[in-house]
Amino acid sequence: MSSSLPQILLVDDTVANLQLVSDFLMKAGFNVLAVKSGVQALKIVAITLPDLILLDVVMPEMDGFEVCRRLKAQEETQDIPVIFMTAVTDRANPSYKIKGLKLGAVDYISKPIQLEEVLLRVQTHLQLRALTQQLTEQNACLQQEIRVRHQTQQILQETERRWRSLLENVQLLVVGLDWQGDVEYMNPFGLGLTGYTSAEVFGKNWFNTFIPSSDQPQLKQTFHELLYHNSYAYYQNSILTKSGEERLIAWNNTVLRDITGAIAGIMSIGEDITQRQAVERMKNEFISLVSHELRTPLTSMRGSLGLLKMGVYDNQPDKAKRMLDIAVTDCDRLGRLVNDILSLERLDFGQVTLVKEVCDVADLIKHSVEAIDAIAEAAGIAIQVTPLSAQVYVAPDTIIQTLTNLLSNAIKFSERNTTITVGVQHQSDCILFHVTDQGRGIPTEHLERIFGRFQQVDVSDSRQKGGTGLGLAICRSIIQQHGGEIWAESTLGSGSTFYFTLPVYGQTSPSSLL
Ligand code: ADP
């Protein structure tokens, strides 16, 4: 008998029945295990699990109900279909069948047994069992699939959350455009930068809203080429904010496609490089200014020394000395230029730590005047200091450097027998210094410009007065780093006044000042 045949466990204490049903089922193609008692049946089941059990109800020792109860109590055996066989009629005991069904039996066969009926019921329940098993397996597969989908969904949600958090927190402009160039998305940084709300930009045409009109045709063309030829993945252009300000953005673009592969639009990530560009431009301008300024004395020096080397003035010692004087003067100027450039750079890039201390204003002015007194005397100029007393919290050397520079300028640009006055006023929230001369004055349009680097009113100033055009730029940097301001007022031909302020230190009595 093949083991792949359905296996039926037949349990009946009536040997004739056992024989009859067993023979019949075997002929019908089943593998039958026949036992005479419930106890034997349970022993068999512990060794091999049948596909179906035909169970007599009334048996000595252990009746069919008890066998069934025990089978249903065990996990391994609870699913085996049990069909009761009994001679107790429905009419004799109507609750009998119900009791069996309640215990988990699937069917009843009444004795005397109709073999055809047994076969039909066995076949039906085996089929039902097979179908149930199939359904259970399918159900398990479905449950597994649901679990996998649920996990996938959670992973997707997490990925989406991470992307969203990245888009919302990144300090870069992120813009999504559809294939027509209409805005589908702009991240909070982009909204902050442009000054719009999300409702104001959604659906707006990018080019018409954000691009200066003169750049629109070119950028529309670029957008088209990016979409359909995947070119221009990186470029820079200006965008307009809501207030009309222009910002320069460096873009990184990606073409987006829908699930069918059709072009859907672009996602662009942009960095605001306006500031960097400005710094870069300033740096370049500064380098070309410095190169120009350094070349002038160098060329002059080269000229003088070249003439000497060629022996042009070998027999004219006065002229040769004059050439050497020029070379020395230019050399000094070069030295001053390099020093000024270095100190300005150090100040501007915060490499100079201002070591501040409480200083008396009178002392600062006294030291500055002393440093410049000899030059003033040689130039025939008097320096008059208004007596005062106030305290400031400053790096003294730098303030003396500022005052000395202003005094030196005042001397350079004044005639003999004039007077320079230095004074201080106590303002409500600061100390105001002033250096006033009776010199040539400064044209109004130069009053602000002279605080820039290498700015001089007259191109001959550097040559004739030996300046570098960096002194006032250094003064401004020093004063600004002390939290003050510096500026000039002037009347052409009558003189100039340079002012600067420093924050007041502590409580100073106004009566003790000017
Ligand atoms: P430098 O004096 O070395 O040329 P500064 O930055 O100190 O450089 O001054 C810049 C320019 O401002 C001077 O070259 C001069 O043209 C003008 N200037 C500064 N101070 C005075 C002043 N007191 N009177 C007239 N012009 C002045």
PDB file of C-alpha atoms in Angstrom, residues 183-278:
ATOM      1  CA  VAL A 183       6.881  75.868  -9.016  1.00  0.00           C
ATOM      2  CA  GLU A 184       5.768  72.649  -7.357  1.00  0.00           C
ATOM      3  CA  TYR A 185       7.936  72.865  -4.263  1.00  0.00           C
ATOM      4  CA  MET A 186      10.216  75.294  -2.463  1.00  0.00           C
ATOM      5  CA  ASN A 187      11.838  74.434   0.873  1.00  0.00           C
ATOM      6  CA  PRO A 188      11.699  76.713   3.945  1.00  0.00           C
ATOM      7  CA  PHE A 189      15.241  78.025   3.343  1.00  0.00           C
ATOM      8  CA  GLY A 190      14.233  79.023  -0.200  1.00  0.00           C
ATOM      9  CA  LEU A 191      11.086  80.710   1.090  1.00  0.00           C
ATOM     10  CA  GLY A 192      13.106  82.552   3.747  1.00  0.00           C
ATOM     11  CA  LEU A 193      15.662  83.685   1.197  1.00  0.00           C
ATOM     12  CA  THR A 194      13.121  84.910  -1.340  1.00  0.00           C
ATOM     13  CA  GLY A 195      10.693  86.330   1.245  1.00  0.00           C
ATOM     14  CA  TYR A 196       7.642  84.491  -0.122  1.00  0.00           C
ATOM     15  CA  THR A 197       5.188  82.117   1.565  1.00  0.00           C
ATOM     16  CA  SER A 198       4.656  78.681   0.126  1.00  0.00           C
ATOM     17  CA  ALA A 199       1.131  79.661  -1.046  1.00  0.00           C
ATOM     18  CA  GLU A 200       2.585  82.646  -2.905  1.00  0.00           C
ATOM     19  CA  VAL A 201       5.046  80.583  -4.933  1.00  0.00           C
ATOM     20  CA  PHE A 202       3.115  77.371  -5.539  1.00  0.00           C
ATOM     21  CA  GLY A 203       2.029  77.127  -9.194  1.00  0.00           C
ATOM     22  CA  LYS A 204       3.832  80.382 -10.130  1.00  0.00           C
ATOM     23  CA  ASN A 205       6.042  80.322 -13.194  1.00  0.00           C
ATOM     24  CA  TRP A 206       9.633  80.268 -11.970  1.00  0.00           C
ATOM     25  CA  PHE A 207      11.040  82.405 -14.755  1.00  0.00           C
ATOM     26  CA  ASN A 208       8.376  85.106 -14.673  1.00  0.00           C
ATOM     27  CA  THR A 209       8.467  85.384 -10.886  1.00  0.00           C
ATOM     28  CA  PHE A 210      12.082  84.866  -9.906  1.00  0.00           C
ATOM     29  CA  ILE A 211      14.292  85.687 -12.879  1.00  0.00           C
ATOM     30  CA  PRO A 212      15.258  89.277 -13.833  1.00  0.00           C
ATOM     31  CA  SER A 213      13.492  89.994 -17.138  1.00  0.00           C
ATOM     32  CA  SER A 214      16.742  90.459 -19.069  1.00  0.00           C
ATOM     33  CA  ASP A 215      17.864  86.912 -18.167  1.00  0.00           C
ATOM     34  CA  GLN A 216      14.524  85.193 -18.812  1.00  0.00           C
ATOM     35  CA  PRO A 217      14.917  84.199 -22.515  1.00  0.00           C
ATOM     36  CA  GLN A 218      18.365  82.693 -21.919  1.00  0.00           C
ATOM     37  CA  LEU A 219      17.291  80.797 -18.806  1.00  0.00           C
ATOM     38  CA  LYS A 220      14.120  79.435 -20.410  1.00  0.00           C
ATOM     39  CA  GLN A 221      16.330  78.070 -23.178  1.00  0.00           C
ATOM     40  CA  THR A 222      18.711  76.569 -20.601  1.00  0.00           C
ATOM     41  CA  PHE A 223      15.755  74.966 -18.789  1.00  0.00           C
ATOM     42  CA  HIS A 224      14.519  73.438 -22.053  1.00  0.00           C
ATOM     43  CA  GLU A 225      17.946  72.024 -22.856  1.00  0.00           C
ATOM     44  CA  LEU A 226      18.290  70.677 -19.353  1.00  0.00           C
ATOM     45  CA  LEU A 227      14.930  68.883 -19.622  1.00  0.00           C
ATOM     46  CA  TYR A 228      15.332  67.392 -23.072  1.00  0.00           C
ATOM     47  CA  HIS A 229      19.105  67.084 -23.514  1.00  0.00           C
ATOM     48  CA  ASN A 230      20.117  66.760 -19.881  1.00  0.00           C
ATOM     49  CA  SER A 231      22.687  69.508 -20.336  1.00  0.00           C
ATOM     50  CA  TYR A 232      23.419  72.374 -17.907  1.00  0.00           C
ATOM     51  CA  ALA A 233      23.190  70.259 -14.773  1.00  0.00           C
ATOM     52  CA  TYR A 234      25.175  73.015 -13.012  1.00  0.00           C
ATOM     53  CA  TYR A 235      24.930  76.755 -13.566  1.00  0.00           C
ATOM     54  CA  GLN A 236      24.728  80.066 -11.750  1.00  0.00           C
ATOM     55  CA  ASN A 237      22.189  82.793 -12.144  1.00  0.00           C
ATOM     56  CA  SER A 238      20.614  85.695 -10.310  1.00  0.00           C
ATOM     57  CA  ILE A 239      17.173  85.386  -8.787  1.00  0.00           C
ATOM     58  CA  LEU A 240      14.889  88.119  -7.532  1.00  0.00           C
ATOM     59  CA  THR A 241      13.533  88.113  -3.986  1.00  0.00           C
ATOM     60  CA  LYS A 242      10.074  89.440  -3.171  1.00  0.00           C
ATOM     61  CA  SER A 243      11.616  92.792  -2.205  1.00  0.00           C
ATOM     62  CA  GLY A 244      13.357  92.978  -5.601  1.00  0.00           C
ATOM     63  CA  GLU A 245      16.846  92.224  -4.295  1.00  0.00           C
ATOM     64  CA  GLU A 246      19.072  90.088  -6.554  1.00  0.00           C
ATOM     65  CA  ARG A 247      20.837  87.021  -5.148  1.00  0.00           C
ATOM     66  CA  LEU A 248      23.370  84.966  -7.066  1.00  0.00           C
ATOM     67  CA  ILE A 249      22.635  81.229  -6.844  1.00  0.00           C
ATOM     68  CA  ALA A 250      24.822  78.285  -7.914  1.00  0.00           C
ATOM     69  CA  TRP A 251      22.446  75.503  -9.046  1.00  0.00           C
ATOM     70  CA  ASN A 252      22.710  71.749  -9.162  1.00  0.00           C
ATOM     71  CA  ASN A 253      19.843  70.353 -11.253  1.00  0.00           C
ATOM     72  CA  THR A 254      18.291  66.900 -11.659  1.00  0.00           C
ATOM     73  CA  VAL A 255      15.648  65.967 -14.236  1.00  0.00           C
ATOM     74  CA  LEU A 256      12.635  64.216 -12.682  1.00  0.00           C
ATOM     75  CA  ARG A 257      10.640  61.501 -14.483  1.00  0.00           C
ATOM     76  CA  ASP A 258       7.241  59.985 -13.645  1.00  0.00           C
ATOM     77  CA  ILE A 259       6.680  56.217 -13.261  1.00  0.00           C
ATOM     78  CA  THR A 260       6.238  55.811 -17.007  1.00  0.00           C
ATOM     79  CA  GLY A 261       9.651  57.414 -17.559  1.00  0.00           C
ATOM     80  CA  ALA A 262       8.198  60.602 -19.026  1.00  0.00           C
ATOM     81  CA  ILE A 263       9.900  63.903 -18.114  1.00  0.00           C
ATOM     82  CA  ALA A 264       8.046  65.447 -15.175  1.00  0.00           C
ATOM     83  CA  GLY A 265      10.204  68.458 -14.305  1.00  0.00           C
ATOM     84  CA  ILE A 266      13.386  69.288 -12.425  1.00  0.00           C
ATOM     85  CA  MET A 267      14.559  69.375  -8.844  1.00  0.00           C
ATOM     86  CA  SER A 268      17.188  72.066  -8.256  1.00  0.00           C
ATOM     87  CA  ILE A 269      19.406  72.589  -5.253  1.00  0.00           C
ATOM     88  CA  GLY A 270      20.936  76.045  -5.044  1.00  0.00           C
ATOM     89  CA  GLU A 271      23.583  77.714  -2.920  1.00  0.00           C
ATOM     90  CA  ASP A 272      23.398  81.440  -2.294  1.00  0.00           C
ATOM     91  CA  ILE A 273      26.851  82.608  -3.374  1.00  0.00           C
ATOM     92  CA  THR A 274      26.104  86.352  -3.399  1.00  0.00           C
ATOM     93  CA  GLN A 275      28.298  87.032  -0.393  1.00  0.00           C
ATOM     94  CA  ARG A 276      31.102  84.755  -1.552  1.00  0.00           C
ATOM     95  CA  GLN A 277      31.061  86.380  -4.983  1.00  0.00           C
ATOM     96  CA  ALA A 278      31.270  89.861  -3.412  1.00  0.00           C
TER      97      ALA A 278
END
